Amino acid sequence: MTMNAISRSQIYVLDQDEALDFYVGKLGLEIHTDADLGFMRWLTVNIPGDRQREILLEKPGPPALDPATAEQVRELLTKGALGGYLFMTTDDAYKTHEDLVAKGVDITDEPEERPYGIDFGIRDPFGNRIRIGQMF
């Protein structure tokens, strides 16, 4: 048996509609799936044209977390201490950075040339950290 892909990643968000505004409206991702499962809203986005890799924008709560644990996750998330990261690539880090600044995205690190490429950091409205890089 051999694994052949990572198809889904998950990050916690406090408000799924606000997450859509950010990930679709500001970052330019597209909605993959938006389904009411009864016990939760299954909301995923993907890079345009890459429907094989989804990011689940999940609210902390049932069925995965009991109420007390969900509250702890929300507290850690808003502090930026949850530890999750997303890594995305772009063809032009400086232009992408300029576009995101114009859209009011929270920039945590300015673009910097590194041995592997040019990258910079942003944060979503909930505290999740995102790195965007132009790889060499």
PDB file of C-alpha atoms in Angstrom:
ATOM      1  CA  MET A   1       0.000   0.000   0.000  1.00  0.00           C
ATOM      2  CA  THR A   2       1.318   3.435  -0.966  1.00  0.00           C
ATOM      3  CA  MET A   3      -0.180   6.838  -0.258  1.00  0.00           C
ATOM      4  CA  ASN A   4      -0.419   8.944  -3.394  1.00  0.00           C
ATOM      5  CA  ALA A   5      -1.756  12.375  -2.365  1.00  0.00           C
ATOM      6  CA  ILE A   6      -2.803  14.692   0.420  1.00  0.00           C
ATOM      7  CA  SER A   7      -6.345  15.541  -0.606  1.00  0.00           C
ATOM      8  CA  ARG A   8      -7.642  17.572   2.357  1.00  0.00           C
ATOM      9  CA  SER A   9      -6.215  19.746   5.073  1.00  0.00           C
ATOM     10  CA  GLN A  10      -8.206  21.316   7.893  1.00  0.00           C
ATOM     11  CA  ILE A  11      -8.031  24.586   9.765  1.00  0.00           C
ATOM     12  CA  TYR A  12     -10.339  25.936  12.420  1.00  0.00           C
ATOM     13  CA  VAL A  13     -12.292  29.138  11.805  1.00  0.00           C
ATOM     14  CA  LEU A  14     -14.709  30.918  14.127  1.00  0.00           C
ATOM     15  CA  ASP A  15     -17.173  31.985  11.433  1.00  0.00           C
ATOM     16  CA  GLN A  16     -17.477  30.071   8.172  1.00  0.00           C
ATOM     17  CA  ASP A  17     -19.081  32.934   6.242  1.00  0.00           C
ATOM     18  CA  GLU A  18     -16.304  35.298   7.306  1.00  0.00           C
ATOM     19  CA  ALA A  19     -13.826  32.582   6.317  1.00  0.00           C
ATOM     20  CA  LEU A  20     -15.379  32.478   2.843  1.00  0.00           C
ATOM     21  CA  ASP A  21     -15.060  36.255   2.544  1.00  0.00           C
ATOM     22  CA  PHE A  22     -11.358  35.947   3.359  1.00  0.00           C
ATOM     23  CA  TYR A  23     -10.320  32.775   1.537  1.00  0.00           C
ATOM     24  CA  VAL A  24     -12.472  33.343  -1.554  1.00  0.00           C
ATOM     25  CA  GLY A  25     -12.892  37.120  -1.590  1.00  0.00           C
ATOM     26  CA  LYS A  26      -9.355  38.149  -0.617  1.00  0.00           C
ATOM     27  CA  LEU A  27      -7.107  35.172  -1.390  1.00  0.00           C
ATOM     28  CA  GLY A  28      -8.925  34.166  -4.565  1.00  0.00           C
ATOM     29  CA  LEU A  29      -9.608  30.534  -3.674  1.00  0.00           C
ATOM     30  CA  GLU A  30     -12.822  28.914  -4.853  1.00  0.00           C
ATOM     31  CA  ILE A  31     -15.542  27.039  -3.015  1.00  0.00           C
ATOM     32  CA  HIS A  32     -15.190  23.291  -3.516  1.00  0.00           C
ATOM     33  CA  THR A  33     -17.974  21.984  -1.266  1.00  0.00           C
ATOM     34  CA  ASP A  34     -20.532  23.740   0.918  1.00  0.00           C
ATOM     35  CA  ALA A  35     -22.843  21.113   2.391  1.00  0.00           C
ATOM     36  CA  ASP A  36     -25.079  21.007   5.447  1.00  0.00           C
ATOM     37  CA  LEU A  37     -24.485  17.579   6.959  1.00  0.00           C
ATOM     38  CA  GLY A  38     -27.002  18.190   9.725  1.00  0.00           C
ATOM     39  CA  PHE A  39     -24.435  17.890  12.500  1.00  0.00           C
ATOM     40  CA  MET A  40     -21.981  20.320  10.832  1.00  0.00           C
ATOM     41  CA  ARG A  41     -21.383  22.448   7.761  1.00  0.00           C
ATOM     42  CA  TRP A  42     -18.775  20.817   5.501  1.00  0.00           C
ATOM     43  CA  LEU A  43     -17.109  23.804   3.858  1.00  0.00           C
ATOM     44  CA  THR A  44     -14.029  23.354   1.705  1.00  0.00           C
ATOM     45  CA  VAL A  45     -12.093  25.644  -0.621  1.00  0.00           C
ATOM     46  CA  ASN A  46      -9.344  25.001  -3.135  1.00  0.00           C
ATOM     47  CA  ILE A  47      -6.840  26.801  -5.317  1.00  0.00           C
ATOM     48  CA  PRO A  48      -8.592  27.570  -8.637  1.00  0.00           C
ATOM     49  CA  GLY A  49      -8.096  24.656 -11.000  1.00  0.00           C
ATOM     50  CA  ASP A  50      -6.819  22.272  -8.298  1.00  0.00           C
ATOM     51  CA  ARG A  51      -9.925  20.453  -7.076  1.00  0.00           C
ATOM     52  CA  GLN A  52      -7.825  17.523  -5.825  1.00  0.00           C
ATOM     53  CA  ARG A  53      -6.620  19.444  -2.749  1.00  0.00           C
ATOM     54  CA  GLU A  54      -9.188  20.958  -0.403  1.00  0.00           C
ATOM     55  CA  ILE A  55      -8.944  22.996   2.784  1.00  0.00           C
ATOM     56  CA  LEU A  56     -11.729  22.265   5.271  1.00  0.00           C
ATOM     57  CA  LEU A  57     -12.792  25.468   7.047  1.00  0.00           C
ATOM     58  CA  GLU A  58     -14.153  23.902  10.230  1.00  0.00           C
ATOM     59  CA  LYS A  59     -15.854  25.533  13.194  1.00  0.00           C
ATOM     60  CA  PRO A  60     -14.630  24.075  16.492  1.00  0.00           C
ATOM     61  CA  GLY A  61     -17.420  21.955  17.932  1.00  0.00           C
ATOM     62  CA  PRO A  62     -19.350  18.731  17.545  1.00  0.00           C
ATOM     63  CA  PRO A  63     -18.947  16.117  16.309  1.00  0.00           C
ATOM     64  CA  ALA A  64     -15.155  16.362  16.578  1.00  0.00           C
ATOM     65  CA  LEU A  65     -14.969  18.326  19.840  1.00  0.00           C
ATOM     66  CA  ASP A  66     -17.019  18.476  23.021  1.00  0.00           C
ATOM     67  CA  PRO A  67     -18.125  21.990  24.105  1.00  0.00           C
ATOM     68  CA  ALA A  68     -15.324  22.499  26.652  1.00  0.00           C
ATOM     69  CA  THR A  69     -12.607  21.458  24.203  1.00  0.00           C
ATOM     70  CA  ALA A  70     -14.178  23.566  21.447  1.00  0.00           C
ATOM     71  CA  GLU A  71     -13.963  26.618  23.730  1.00  0.00           C
ATOM     72  CA  GLN A  72     -10.275  25.908  24.425  1.00  0.00           C
ATOM     73  CA  VAL A  73      -9.620  25.625  20.677  1.00  0.00           C
ATOM     74  CA  ARG A  74     -11.393  28.947  20.050  1.00  0.00           C
ATOM     75  CA  GLU A  75      -9.260  30.635  22.731  1.00  0.00           C
ATOM     76  CA  LEU A  76      -6.005  29.245  21.317  1.00  0.00           C
ATOM     77  CA  LEU A  77      -7.038  30.130  17.773  1.00  0.00           C
ATOM     78  CA  THR A  78      -7.737  33.788  18.577  1.00  0.00           C
ATOM     79  CA  LYS A  79      -4.345  34.034  20.310  1.00  0.00           C
ATOM     80  CA  GLY A  80      -2.613  32.683  17.214  1.00  0.00           C
ATOM     81  CA  ALA A  81      -1.345  29.805  19.339  1.00  0.00           C
ATOM     82  CA  LEU A  82      -3.091  26.846  17.728  1.00  0.00           C
ATOM     83  CA  GLY A  83      -0.057  25.933  15.643  1.00  0.00           C
ATOM     84  CA  GLY A  84      -1.680  25.398  12.250  1.00  0.00           C
ATOM     85  CA  TYR A  85      -0.153  26.713   9.047  1.00  0.00           C
ATOM     86  CA  LEU A  86      -1.092  26.795   5.404  1.00  0.00           C
ATOM     87  CA  PHE A  87       1.621  27.067   2.764  1.00  0.00           C
ATOM     88  CA  MET A  88       0.719  28.352  -0.695  1.00  0.00           C
ATOM     89  CA  THR A  89       2.804  29.212  -3.730  1.00  0.00           C
ATOM     90  CA  THR A  90       2.599  32.006  -6.268  1.00  0.00           C
ATOM     91  CA  ASP A  91       4.434  32.942  -9.458  1.00  0.00           C
ATOM     92  CA  ASP A  92       5.193  36.467  -8.180  1.00  0.00           C
ATOM     93  CA  ALA A  93       5.530  36.961  -4.414  1.00  0.00           C
ATOM     94  CA  TYR A  94       5.970  40.729  -4.633  1.00  0.00           C
ATOM     95  CA  LYS A  95       2.866  41.240  -6.788  1.00  0.00           C
ATOM     96  CA  THR A  96       0.795  38.874  -4.623  1.00  0.00           C
ATOM     97  CA  HIS A  97       1.949  40.733  -1.511  1.00  0.00           C
ATOM     98  CA  GLU A  98       1.006  44.076  -3.096  1.00  0.00           C
ATOM     99  CA  ASP A  99      -2.450  42.761  -4.046  1.00  0.00           C
ATOM    100  CA  LEU A 100      -3.099  41.399  -0.547  1.00  0.00           C
ATOM    101  CA  VAL A 101      -1.966  44.636   1.117  1.00  0.00           C
ATOM    102  CA  ALA A 102      -4.431  46.519  -1.106  1.00  0.00           C
ATOM    103  CA  LYS A 103      -7.195  44.149   0.061  1.00  0.00           C
ATOM    104  CA  GLY A 104      -6.394  44.835   3.722  1.00  0.00           C
ATOM    105  CA  VAL A 105      -4.972  41.391   4.539  1.00  0.00           C
ATOM    106  CA  ASP A 106      -2.996  41.189   7.812  1.00  0.00           C
ATOM    107  CA  ILE A 107       0.662  40.875   6.742  1.00  0.00           C
ATOM    108  CA  THR A 108       2.853  39.282   9.421  1.00  0.00           C
ATOM    109  CA  ASP A 109       6.139  39.123   7.490  1.00  0.00           C
ATOM    110  CA  GLU A 110       7.193  41.203   4.496  1.00  0.00           C
ATOM    111  CA  PRO A 111       8.513  39.429   1.380  1.00  0.00           C
ATOM    112  CA  GLU A 112      12.066  38.226   1.878  1.00  0.00           C
ATOM    113  CA  GLU A 113      14.498  36.399  -0.366  1.00  0.00           C
ATOM    114  CA  ARG A 114      15.584  33.130   1.175  1.00  0.00           C
ATOM    115  CA  PRO A 115      17.662  30.194  -0.127  1.00  0.00           C
ATOM    116  CA  TYR A 116      14.514  28.420  -1.372  1.00  0.00           C
ATOM    117  CA  GLY A 117      12.659  31.415  -2.825  1.00  0.00           C
ATOM    118  CA  ILE A 118      10.812  34.572  -1.817  1.00  0.00           C
ATOM    119  CA  ASP A 119       8.128  34.279   0.820  1.00  0.00           C
ATOM    120  CA  PHE A 120       6.022  36.303   3.206  1.00  0.00           C
ATOM    121  CA  GLY A 121       3.489  35.693   5.955  1.00  0.00           C
ATOM    122  CA  ILE A 122      -0.155  36.616   6.448  1.00  0.00           C
ATOM    123  CA  ARG A 123      -2.803  35.829   9.043  1.00  0.00           C
ATOM    124  CA  ASP A 124      -6.469  35.093   8.458  1.00  0.00           C
ATOM    125  CA  PRO A 125      -9.160  36.864  10.548  1.00  0.00           C
ATOM    126  CA  PHE A 126      -9.084  34.027  13.105  1.00  0.00           C
ATOM    127  CA  GLY A 127      -5.343  33.860  13.784  1.00  0.00           C
ATOM    128  CA  ASN A 128      -4.328  31.077  11.370  1.00  0.00           C
ATOM    129  CA  ARG A 129      -0.902  31.665   9.876  1.00  0.00           C
ATOM    130  CA  ILE A 130      -0.311  31.391   6.142  1.00  0.00           C
ATOM    131  CA  ARG A 131       2.983  31.504   4.229  1.00  0.00           C
ATOM    132  CA  ILE A 132       2.962  32.455   0.568  1.00  0.00           C
ATOM    133  CA  GLY A 133       6.070  31.728  -1.462  1.00  0.00           C
ATOM    134  CA  GLN A 134       7.597  32.017  -4.886  1.00  0.00           C
ATOM    135  CA  MET A 135       9.848  28.989  -4.956  1.00  0.00           C
ATOM    136  CA  PHE A 136      13.125  28.894  -6.927  1.00  0.00           C
TER     137      PHE A 136
END
